CSV table of C-alpha atoms and ligand atoms in Angstrom, one decimal:
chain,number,residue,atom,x,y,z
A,16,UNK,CA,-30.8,8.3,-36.1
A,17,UNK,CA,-30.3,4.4,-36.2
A,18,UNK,CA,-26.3,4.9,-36.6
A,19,UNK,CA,-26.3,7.5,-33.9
A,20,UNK,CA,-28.1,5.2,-31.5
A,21,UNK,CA,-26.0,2.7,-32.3
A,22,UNK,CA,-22.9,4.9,-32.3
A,23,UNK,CA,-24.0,6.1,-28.5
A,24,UNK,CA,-24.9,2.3,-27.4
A,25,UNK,CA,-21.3,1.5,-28.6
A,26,UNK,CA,-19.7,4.1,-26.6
A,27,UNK,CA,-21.7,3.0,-23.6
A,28,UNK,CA,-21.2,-0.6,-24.1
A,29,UNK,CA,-17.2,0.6,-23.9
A,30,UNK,CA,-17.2,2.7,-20.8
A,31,UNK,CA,-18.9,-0.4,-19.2
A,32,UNK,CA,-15.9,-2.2,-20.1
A,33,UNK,CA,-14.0,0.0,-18.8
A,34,UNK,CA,-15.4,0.5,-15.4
A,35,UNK,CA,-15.7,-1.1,-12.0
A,36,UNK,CA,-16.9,-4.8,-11.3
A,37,UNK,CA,-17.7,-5.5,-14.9
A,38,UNK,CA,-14.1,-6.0,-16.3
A,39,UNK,CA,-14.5,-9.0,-14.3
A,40,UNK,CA,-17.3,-10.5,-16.1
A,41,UNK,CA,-16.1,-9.6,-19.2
A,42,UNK,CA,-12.2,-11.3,-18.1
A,43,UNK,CA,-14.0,-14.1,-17.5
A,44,UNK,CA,-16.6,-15.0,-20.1
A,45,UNK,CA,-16.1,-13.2,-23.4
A,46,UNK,CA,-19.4,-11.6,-24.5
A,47,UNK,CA,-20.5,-14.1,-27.0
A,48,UNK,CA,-21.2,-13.2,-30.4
A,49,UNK,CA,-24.8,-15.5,-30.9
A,50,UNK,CA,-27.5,-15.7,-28.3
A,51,UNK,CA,-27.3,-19.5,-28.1
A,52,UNK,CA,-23.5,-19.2,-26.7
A,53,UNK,CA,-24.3,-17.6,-23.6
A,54,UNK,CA,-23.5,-19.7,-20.9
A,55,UNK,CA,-26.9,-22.0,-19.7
A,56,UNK,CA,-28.2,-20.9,-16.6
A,57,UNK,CA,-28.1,-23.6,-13.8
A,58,UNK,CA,-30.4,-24.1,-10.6
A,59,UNK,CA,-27.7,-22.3,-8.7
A,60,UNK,CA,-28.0,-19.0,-10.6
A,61,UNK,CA,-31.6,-18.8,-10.6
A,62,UNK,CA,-32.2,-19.2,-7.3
A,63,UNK,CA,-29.7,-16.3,-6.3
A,64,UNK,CA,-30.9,-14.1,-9.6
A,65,UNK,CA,-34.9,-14.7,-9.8
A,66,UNK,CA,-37.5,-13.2,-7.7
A,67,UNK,CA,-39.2,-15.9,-7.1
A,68,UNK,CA,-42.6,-15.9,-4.8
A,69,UNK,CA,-40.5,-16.9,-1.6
A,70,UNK,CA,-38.6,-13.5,-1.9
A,71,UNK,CA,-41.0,-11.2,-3.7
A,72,UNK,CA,-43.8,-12.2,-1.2
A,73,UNK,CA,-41.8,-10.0,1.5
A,74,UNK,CA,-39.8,-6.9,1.5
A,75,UNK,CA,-37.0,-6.0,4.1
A,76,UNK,CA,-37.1,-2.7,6.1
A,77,UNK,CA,-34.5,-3.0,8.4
A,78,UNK,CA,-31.2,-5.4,9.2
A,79,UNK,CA,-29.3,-5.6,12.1
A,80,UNK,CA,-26.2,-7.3,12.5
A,81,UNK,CA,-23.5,-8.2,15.0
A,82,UNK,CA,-20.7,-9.7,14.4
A,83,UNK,CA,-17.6,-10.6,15.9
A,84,UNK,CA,-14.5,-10.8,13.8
A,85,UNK,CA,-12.0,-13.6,14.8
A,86,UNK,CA,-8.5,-12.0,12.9
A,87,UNK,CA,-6.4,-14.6,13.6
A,88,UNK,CA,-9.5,-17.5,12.0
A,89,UNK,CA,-10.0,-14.8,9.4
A,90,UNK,CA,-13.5,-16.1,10.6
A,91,UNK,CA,-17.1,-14.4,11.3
A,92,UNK,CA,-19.5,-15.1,13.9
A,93,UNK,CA,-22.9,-13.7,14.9
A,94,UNK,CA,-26.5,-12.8,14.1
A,95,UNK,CA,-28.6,-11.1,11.5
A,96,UNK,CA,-31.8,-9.4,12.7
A,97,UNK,CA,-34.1,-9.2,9.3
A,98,UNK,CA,-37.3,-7.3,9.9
A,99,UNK,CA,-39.3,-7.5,7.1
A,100,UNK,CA,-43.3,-7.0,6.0
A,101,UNK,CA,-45.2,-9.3,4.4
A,102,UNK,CA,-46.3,-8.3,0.9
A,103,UNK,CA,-48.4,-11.9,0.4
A,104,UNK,CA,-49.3,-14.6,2.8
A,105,UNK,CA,-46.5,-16.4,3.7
A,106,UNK,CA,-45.4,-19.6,5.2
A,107,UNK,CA,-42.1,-20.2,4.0
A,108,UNK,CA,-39.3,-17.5,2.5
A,109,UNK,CA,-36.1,-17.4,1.2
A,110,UNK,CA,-33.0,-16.0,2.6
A,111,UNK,CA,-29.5,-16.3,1.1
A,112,UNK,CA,-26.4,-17.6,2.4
A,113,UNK,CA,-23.1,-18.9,0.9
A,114,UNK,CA,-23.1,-22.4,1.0
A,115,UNK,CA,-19.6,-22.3,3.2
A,116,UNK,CA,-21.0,-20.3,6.0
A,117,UNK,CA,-22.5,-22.9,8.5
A,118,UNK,CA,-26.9,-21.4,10.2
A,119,UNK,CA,-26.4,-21.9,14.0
A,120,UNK,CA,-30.2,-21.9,13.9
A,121,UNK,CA,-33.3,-19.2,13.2
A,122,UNK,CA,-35.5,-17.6,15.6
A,123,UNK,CA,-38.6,-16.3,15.3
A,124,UNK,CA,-41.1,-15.1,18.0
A,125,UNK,CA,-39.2,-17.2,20.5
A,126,UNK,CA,-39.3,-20.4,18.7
A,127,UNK,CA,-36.3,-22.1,16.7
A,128,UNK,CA,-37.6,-22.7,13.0
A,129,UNK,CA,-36.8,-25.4,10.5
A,130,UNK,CA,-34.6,-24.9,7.6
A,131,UNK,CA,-33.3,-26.4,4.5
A,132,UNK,CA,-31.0,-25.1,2.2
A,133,UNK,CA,-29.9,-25.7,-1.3
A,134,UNK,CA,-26.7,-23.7,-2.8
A,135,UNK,CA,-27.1,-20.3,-1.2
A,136,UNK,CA,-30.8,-20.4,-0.8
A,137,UNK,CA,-32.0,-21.2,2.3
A,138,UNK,CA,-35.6,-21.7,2.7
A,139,UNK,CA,-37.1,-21.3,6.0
A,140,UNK,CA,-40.5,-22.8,7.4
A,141,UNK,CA,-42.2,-20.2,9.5
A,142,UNK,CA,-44.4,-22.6,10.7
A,143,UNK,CA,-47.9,-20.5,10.8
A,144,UNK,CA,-49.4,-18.3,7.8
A,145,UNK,CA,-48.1,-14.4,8.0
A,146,UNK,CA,-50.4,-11.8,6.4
A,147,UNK,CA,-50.0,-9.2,4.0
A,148,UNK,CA,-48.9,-5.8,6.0
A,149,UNK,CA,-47.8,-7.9,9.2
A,150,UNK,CA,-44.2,-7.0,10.1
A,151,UNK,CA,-42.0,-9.2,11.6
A,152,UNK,CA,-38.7,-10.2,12.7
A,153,UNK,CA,-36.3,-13.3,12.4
A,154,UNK,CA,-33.1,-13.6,13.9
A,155,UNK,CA,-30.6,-15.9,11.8
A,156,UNK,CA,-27.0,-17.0,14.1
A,157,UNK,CA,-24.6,-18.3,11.5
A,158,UNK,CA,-20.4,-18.3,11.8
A,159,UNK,CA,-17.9,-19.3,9.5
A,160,UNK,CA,-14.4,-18.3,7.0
A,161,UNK,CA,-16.3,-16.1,4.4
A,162,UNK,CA,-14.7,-16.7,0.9
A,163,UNK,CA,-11.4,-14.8,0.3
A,164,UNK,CA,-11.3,-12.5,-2.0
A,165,UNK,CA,-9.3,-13.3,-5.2
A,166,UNK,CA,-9.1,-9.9,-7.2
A,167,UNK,CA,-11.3,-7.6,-5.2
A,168,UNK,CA,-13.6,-5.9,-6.1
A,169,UNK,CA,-13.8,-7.6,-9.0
A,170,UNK,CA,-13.7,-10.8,-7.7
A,171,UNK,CA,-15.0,-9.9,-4.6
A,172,UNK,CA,-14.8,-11.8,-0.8
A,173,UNK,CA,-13.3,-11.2,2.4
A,174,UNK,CA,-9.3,-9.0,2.4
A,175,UNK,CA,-7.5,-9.9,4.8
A,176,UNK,CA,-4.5,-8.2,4.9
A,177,UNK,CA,-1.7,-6.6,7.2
A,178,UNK,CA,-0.3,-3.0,6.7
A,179,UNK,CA,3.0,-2.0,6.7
A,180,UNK,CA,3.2,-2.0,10.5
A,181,UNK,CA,1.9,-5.6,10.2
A,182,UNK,CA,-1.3,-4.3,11.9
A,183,UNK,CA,-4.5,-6.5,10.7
A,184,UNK,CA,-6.0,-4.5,7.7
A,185,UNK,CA,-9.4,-6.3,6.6
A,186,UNK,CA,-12.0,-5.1,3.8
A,187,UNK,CA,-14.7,-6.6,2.1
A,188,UNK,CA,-16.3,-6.3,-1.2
A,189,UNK,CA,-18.5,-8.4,-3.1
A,190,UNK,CA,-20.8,-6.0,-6.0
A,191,UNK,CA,-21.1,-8.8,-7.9
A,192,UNK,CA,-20.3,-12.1,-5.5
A,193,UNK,CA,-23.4,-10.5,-3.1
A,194,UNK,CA,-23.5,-9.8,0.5
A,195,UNK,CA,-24.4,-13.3,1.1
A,196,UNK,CA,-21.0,-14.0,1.2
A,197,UNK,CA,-20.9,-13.2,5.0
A,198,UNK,CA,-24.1,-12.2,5.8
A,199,UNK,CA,-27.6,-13.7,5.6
A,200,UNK,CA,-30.0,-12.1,3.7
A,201,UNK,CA,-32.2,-11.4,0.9
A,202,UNK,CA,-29.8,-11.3,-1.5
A,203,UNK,CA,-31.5,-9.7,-4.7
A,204,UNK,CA,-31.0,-5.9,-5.4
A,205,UNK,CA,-34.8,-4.8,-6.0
A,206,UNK,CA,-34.6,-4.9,-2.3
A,207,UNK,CA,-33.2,-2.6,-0.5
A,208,UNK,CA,-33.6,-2.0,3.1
A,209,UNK,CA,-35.1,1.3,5.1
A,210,UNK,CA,-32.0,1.1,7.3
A,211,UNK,CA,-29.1,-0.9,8.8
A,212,UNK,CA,-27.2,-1.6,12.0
A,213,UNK,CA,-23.9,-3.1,12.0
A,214,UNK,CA,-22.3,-4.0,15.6
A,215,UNK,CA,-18.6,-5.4,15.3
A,216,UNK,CA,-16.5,-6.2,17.7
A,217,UNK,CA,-12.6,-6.5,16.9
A,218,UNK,CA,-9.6,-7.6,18.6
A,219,UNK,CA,-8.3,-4.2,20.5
A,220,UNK,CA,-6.7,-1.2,19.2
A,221,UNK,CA,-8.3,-1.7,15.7
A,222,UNK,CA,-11.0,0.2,14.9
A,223,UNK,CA,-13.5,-0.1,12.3
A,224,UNK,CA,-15.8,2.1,9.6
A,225,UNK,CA,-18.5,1.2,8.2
A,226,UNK,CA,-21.7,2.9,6.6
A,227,UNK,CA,-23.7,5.9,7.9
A,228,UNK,CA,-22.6,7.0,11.3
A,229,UNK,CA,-20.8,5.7,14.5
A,230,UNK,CA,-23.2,5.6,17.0
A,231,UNK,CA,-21.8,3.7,19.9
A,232,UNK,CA,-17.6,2.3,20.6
A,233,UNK,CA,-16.6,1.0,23.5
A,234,UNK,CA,-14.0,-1.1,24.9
A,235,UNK,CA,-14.6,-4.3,26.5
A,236,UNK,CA,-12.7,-7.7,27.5
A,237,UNK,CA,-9.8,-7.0,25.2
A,238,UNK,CA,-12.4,-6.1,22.3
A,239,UNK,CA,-13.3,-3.0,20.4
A,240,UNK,CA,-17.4,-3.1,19.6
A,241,UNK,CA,-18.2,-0.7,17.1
A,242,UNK,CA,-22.1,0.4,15.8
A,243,UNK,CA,-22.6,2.1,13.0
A,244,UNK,CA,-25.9,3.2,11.7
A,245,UNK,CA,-27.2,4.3,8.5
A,246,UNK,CA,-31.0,5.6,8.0
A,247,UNK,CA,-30.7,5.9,4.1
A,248,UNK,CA,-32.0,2.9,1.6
A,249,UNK,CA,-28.7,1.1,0.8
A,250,UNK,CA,-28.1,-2.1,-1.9
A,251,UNK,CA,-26.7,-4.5,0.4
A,252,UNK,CA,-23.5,-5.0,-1.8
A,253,UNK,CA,-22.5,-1.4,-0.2
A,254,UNK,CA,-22.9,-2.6,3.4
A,255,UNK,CA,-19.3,-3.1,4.6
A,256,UNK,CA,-16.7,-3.0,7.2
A,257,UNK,CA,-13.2,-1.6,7.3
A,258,UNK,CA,-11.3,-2.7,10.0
A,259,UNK,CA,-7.4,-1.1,10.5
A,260,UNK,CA,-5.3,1.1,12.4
A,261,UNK,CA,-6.8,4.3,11.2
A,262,UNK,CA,-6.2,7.9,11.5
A,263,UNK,CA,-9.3,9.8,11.1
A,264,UNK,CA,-9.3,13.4,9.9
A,265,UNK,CA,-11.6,16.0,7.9
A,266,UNK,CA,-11.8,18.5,5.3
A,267,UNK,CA,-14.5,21.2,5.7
A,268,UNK,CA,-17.4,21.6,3.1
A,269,UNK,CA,-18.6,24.9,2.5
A,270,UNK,CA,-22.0,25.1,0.8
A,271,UNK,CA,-24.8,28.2,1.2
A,272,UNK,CA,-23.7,29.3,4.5
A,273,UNK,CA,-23.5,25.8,5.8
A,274,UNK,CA,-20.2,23.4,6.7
A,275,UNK,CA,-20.4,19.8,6.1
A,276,UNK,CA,-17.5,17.8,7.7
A,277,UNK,CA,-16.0,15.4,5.1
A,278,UNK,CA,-14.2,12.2,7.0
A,279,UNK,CA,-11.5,10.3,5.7
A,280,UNK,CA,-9.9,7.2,7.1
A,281,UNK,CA,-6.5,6.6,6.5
A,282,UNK,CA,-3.4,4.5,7.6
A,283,UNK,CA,-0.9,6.7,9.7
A,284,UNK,CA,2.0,6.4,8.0
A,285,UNK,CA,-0.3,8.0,4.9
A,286,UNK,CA,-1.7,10.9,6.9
A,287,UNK,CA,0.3,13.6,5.7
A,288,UNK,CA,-0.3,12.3,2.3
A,289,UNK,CA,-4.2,12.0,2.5
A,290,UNK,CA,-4.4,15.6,3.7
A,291,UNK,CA,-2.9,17.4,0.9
A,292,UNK,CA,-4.3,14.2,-1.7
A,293,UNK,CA,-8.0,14.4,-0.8
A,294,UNK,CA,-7.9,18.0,-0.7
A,295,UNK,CA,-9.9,17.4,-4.0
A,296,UNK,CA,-12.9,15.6,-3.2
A,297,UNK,CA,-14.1,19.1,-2.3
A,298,UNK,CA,-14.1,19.9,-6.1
A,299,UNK,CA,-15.2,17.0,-6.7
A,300,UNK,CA,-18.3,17.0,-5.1
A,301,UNK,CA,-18.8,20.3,-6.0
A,302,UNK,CA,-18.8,19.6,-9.2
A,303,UNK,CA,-21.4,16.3,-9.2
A,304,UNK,CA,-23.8,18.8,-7.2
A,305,UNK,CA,-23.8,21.4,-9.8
A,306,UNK,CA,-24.6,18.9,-12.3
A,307,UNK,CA,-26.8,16.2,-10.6
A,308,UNK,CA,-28.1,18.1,-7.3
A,309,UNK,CA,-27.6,17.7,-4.0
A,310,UNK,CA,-25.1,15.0,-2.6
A,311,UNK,CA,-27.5,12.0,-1.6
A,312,UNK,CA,-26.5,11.7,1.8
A,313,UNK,CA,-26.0,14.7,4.2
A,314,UNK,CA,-27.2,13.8,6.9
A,315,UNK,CA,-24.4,10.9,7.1
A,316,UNK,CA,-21.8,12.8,5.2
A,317,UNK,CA,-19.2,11.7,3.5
A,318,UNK,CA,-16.1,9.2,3.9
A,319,UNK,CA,-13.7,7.9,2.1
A,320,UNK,CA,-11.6,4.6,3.7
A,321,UNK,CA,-8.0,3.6,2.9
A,322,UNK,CA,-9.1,-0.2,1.8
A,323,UNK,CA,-6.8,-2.9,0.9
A,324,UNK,CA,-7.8,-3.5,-2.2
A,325,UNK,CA,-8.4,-0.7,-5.0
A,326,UNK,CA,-12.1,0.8,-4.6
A,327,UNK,CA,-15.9,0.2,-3.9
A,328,UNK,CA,-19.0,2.8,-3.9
A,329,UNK,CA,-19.8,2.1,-0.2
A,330,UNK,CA,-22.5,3.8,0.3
A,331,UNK,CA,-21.3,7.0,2.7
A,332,UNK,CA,-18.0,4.4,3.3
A,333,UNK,CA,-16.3,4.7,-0.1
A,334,UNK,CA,-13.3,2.3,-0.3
A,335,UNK,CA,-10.0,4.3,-1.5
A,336,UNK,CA,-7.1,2.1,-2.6
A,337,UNK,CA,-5.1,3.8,-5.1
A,338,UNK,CA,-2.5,4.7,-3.5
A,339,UNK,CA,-2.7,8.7,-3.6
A,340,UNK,CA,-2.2,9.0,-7.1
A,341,UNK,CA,-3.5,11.4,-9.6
A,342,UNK,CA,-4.6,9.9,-13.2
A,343,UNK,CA,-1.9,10.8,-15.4
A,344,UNK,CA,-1.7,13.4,-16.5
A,345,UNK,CA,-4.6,15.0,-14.8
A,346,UNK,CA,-5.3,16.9,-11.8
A,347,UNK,CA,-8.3,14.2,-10.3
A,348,UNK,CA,-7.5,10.5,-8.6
A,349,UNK,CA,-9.5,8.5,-10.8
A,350,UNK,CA,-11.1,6.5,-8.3
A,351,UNK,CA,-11.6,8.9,-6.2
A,352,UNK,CA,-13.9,10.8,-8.9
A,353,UNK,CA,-15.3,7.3,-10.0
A,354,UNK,CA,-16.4,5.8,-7.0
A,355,UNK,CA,-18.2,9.4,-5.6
A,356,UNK,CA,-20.1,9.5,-9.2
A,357,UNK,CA,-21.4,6.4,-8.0
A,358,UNK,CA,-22.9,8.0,-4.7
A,359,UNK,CA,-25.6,9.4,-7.5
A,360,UNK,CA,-25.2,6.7,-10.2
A,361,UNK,CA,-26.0,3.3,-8.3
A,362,UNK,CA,-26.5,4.1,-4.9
A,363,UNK,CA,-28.8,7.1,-5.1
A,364,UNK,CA,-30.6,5.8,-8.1
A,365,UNK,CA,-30.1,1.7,-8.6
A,366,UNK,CA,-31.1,-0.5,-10.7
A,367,UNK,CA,-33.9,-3.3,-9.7
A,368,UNK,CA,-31.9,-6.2,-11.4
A,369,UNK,CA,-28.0,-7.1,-12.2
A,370,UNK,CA,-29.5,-7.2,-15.9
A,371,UNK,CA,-29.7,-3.0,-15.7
A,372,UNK,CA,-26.4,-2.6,-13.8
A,373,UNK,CA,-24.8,-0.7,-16.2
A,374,UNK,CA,-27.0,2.0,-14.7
A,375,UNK,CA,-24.3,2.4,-12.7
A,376,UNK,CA,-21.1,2.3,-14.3
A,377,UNK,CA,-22.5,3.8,-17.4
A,378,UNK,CA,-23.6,6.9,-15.9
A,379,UNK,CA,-20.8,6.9,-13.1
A,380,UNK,CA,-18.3,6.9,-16.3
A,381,UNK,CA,-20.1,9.2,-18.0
A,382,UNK,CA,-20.0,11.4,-15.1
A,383,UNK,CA,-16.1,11.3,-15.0
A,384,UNK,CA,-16.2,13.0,-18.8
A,385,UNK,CA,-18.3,15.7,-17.9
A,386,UNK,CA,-16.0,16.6,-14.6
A,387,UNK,CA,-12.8,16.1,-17.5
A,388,UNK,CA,-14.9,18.6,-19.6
A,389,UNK,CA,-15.2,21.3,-16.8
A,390,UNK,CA,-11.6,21.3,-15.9
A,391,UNK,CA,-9.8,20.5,-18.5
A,392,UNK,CA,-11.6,21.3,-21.9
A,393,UNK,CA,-14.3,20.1,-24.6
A,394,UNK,CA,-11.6,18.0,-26.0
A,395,UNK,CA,-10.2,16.3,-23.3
A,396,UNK,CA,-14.2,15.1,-22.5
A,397,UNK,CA,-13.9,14.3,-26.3
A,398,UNK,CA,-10.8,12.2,-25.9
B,29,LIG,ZN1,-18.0,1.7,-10.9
């Protein structure tokens, strides 16, 4: 039994390897063979990695942000409604926010609060005792160039990128950098919020996608402003934006009498493509029902967005960057069947700490096997 555990924490240890965001961890420090070589932690890393009694002595229901995106700056600018109940008392919590990205000031109940920051923490003095079960909201205005994204997702940040009709194309992702890379928040995945609200307003004739559904575009001194809503718990990493030229189109899902409209996003010189490509997400999803029950997330359906960079889980917004090809060999788009395995493993059921996020690759990759297994064979899920 030893040697089989050990054989099966082997195999998982490689598919985490594999997968996603943790090849970049692994390019970057080799796993050390003795305890005492991992690398020491420093002040930084444990105030963006503990829980610490400024951040466990609240939990965040909702966030609302708006945001205007300057194109031409590749710069952010805006506000971040956090509503949040108190779990303690409280005089003083801690929000995150890269260090680059400059606080305008905080607001809450009409009055501008102090602050001081160190790294990405930024600890803010309420100034008045809040009680367990009161709910309450601050408003943080902050603006800035969010940090660029070297190797993305892997090494994630902001894309800023132009498509092949040189229209803007911008993305972001940041699993493992954190959303406190351009927005301010609490930046530790135990806590996931109720709900969010993202506004953004873009230069006109862009439009953008983000998570959940588009409640409200209009047009408005030479600006698009988009909303989008989402009423599902979400790991912050997953809120994002897309921004481009897109085409939109959908694929009909038929399941027990009722349609579900899937949506997909794509550049228009990839339309025709997408159509025929994506045709098998419906299989897809299919499949992942038939094994793990029902598709999280419904009532928002389902999206995938042509991204400039490879691929992301966004939650009901998954980023699609691989250019409309099939694994070899095989009849399945890896990333396509990677990233929707993820809508169960990881953004359905998460993990409470980065220590246990191989929750999420290692079941999202074991998922692809068993999808191998039903259409091509016990020993192509073998190999
Ligand atoms: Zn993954």
């Amino acid at each position: 039994m030893k040697y089989l555990f050990k054989g099966l924490l082997l195999l998982m240890l490689s598919s985490i390897v594999s997968s996603c965001a943790v090849i970049g961890i692994n390019a970057k420090r080799k796993t050390p063979h003795k305890p005492g070589e991992y690398p020491a932690f420093t002040l930084k890393d444990t105030l963006w990695g503990k829980l610490t009694p400024l951040r466990s002595a609240y939990d965040v229901s909702f966030y609302k942000l708006n945001i205007g995106v300057d194109v031409e700056n590749r710069s952010l600018n805006g506000f971040v409604d956090i509503v949040f109940l108190a779990e303690e008392i409280i005089d003083t919590l801690q929000i995150d926010l890269y260090e680059n990205l400059k606080i305008n000031k905080i607001i809450f109940q009409d009055r501008e609060l102090q602050f001081f920051r160190k790294y990405k923490a930024v600890f803010i003095v309420l100034g008045r005792k809040i009680h367990p079960g009161e709910k309450h909201t601050i408003t943080v205005h902050y603006e800035g160039q969010p940090v660029i994204a070297t190797k993305p997702p892997w090494e994630g940040g902001f894309v800023w990128k132009k498509d092949k009709d040189k229209k803007p194309w911008i993305g972001v992702a940041c699993e493992l950098a954190g959303a406190s890379l351009w927005w301010p928040l609490k930046d530790h995945i135990s806590d996931e919020p109720d709900s969010v609200q993202l506004t953004v307003s873009t230069p006109q004739g862009l439009f953008c996608v983000s998570n959940g559904i588009l409640s409200d575009h209009i047009s408005e001194d030479n600006r698009e402003i988009f909303t989008w809503k989402t009423r599902y718990p979400i790991n912050t990493y997953n809120v994002t934006l897309y921004i481009g030229n897109y085409r939109h189109f959908q694929l009909p899902y038929l399941k027990d009498d009722t349609v579900y409209q899937l949506d997909f996003y794509v550049l228009p010189y990839n339309l025709e493509k997408a159509q025929t490509h994506f045709q098998q997400v419906i299989d897809i999803i299919r499949f992942y029902e038939s094994a793990f029950g029902e598709y999280p997330w419904w009532d928002e359906g389902y999206k995938l967005v042509e991204s400039p960079y490879e691929g992301m889980e966004h939650q009901t917004a998954i980023a699609y960057g691989n250019r409309y090809k099939n694994r070899f060999g095989s009849s399945f788009d890896y990333i396509i069947l990677h990233e929707t395995a993820h809508e169960w493993w990881g953004n359905s059921v998460s993990a409470g700490d980065y220590a246990e996020i191989w929750l999420h690759e290692g079941f999202a990759t074991y998922s692809e096997a068993l999808y191998v297994e039903h259409t091509e064979g016990h020993k192509a899920y073998l190999d």
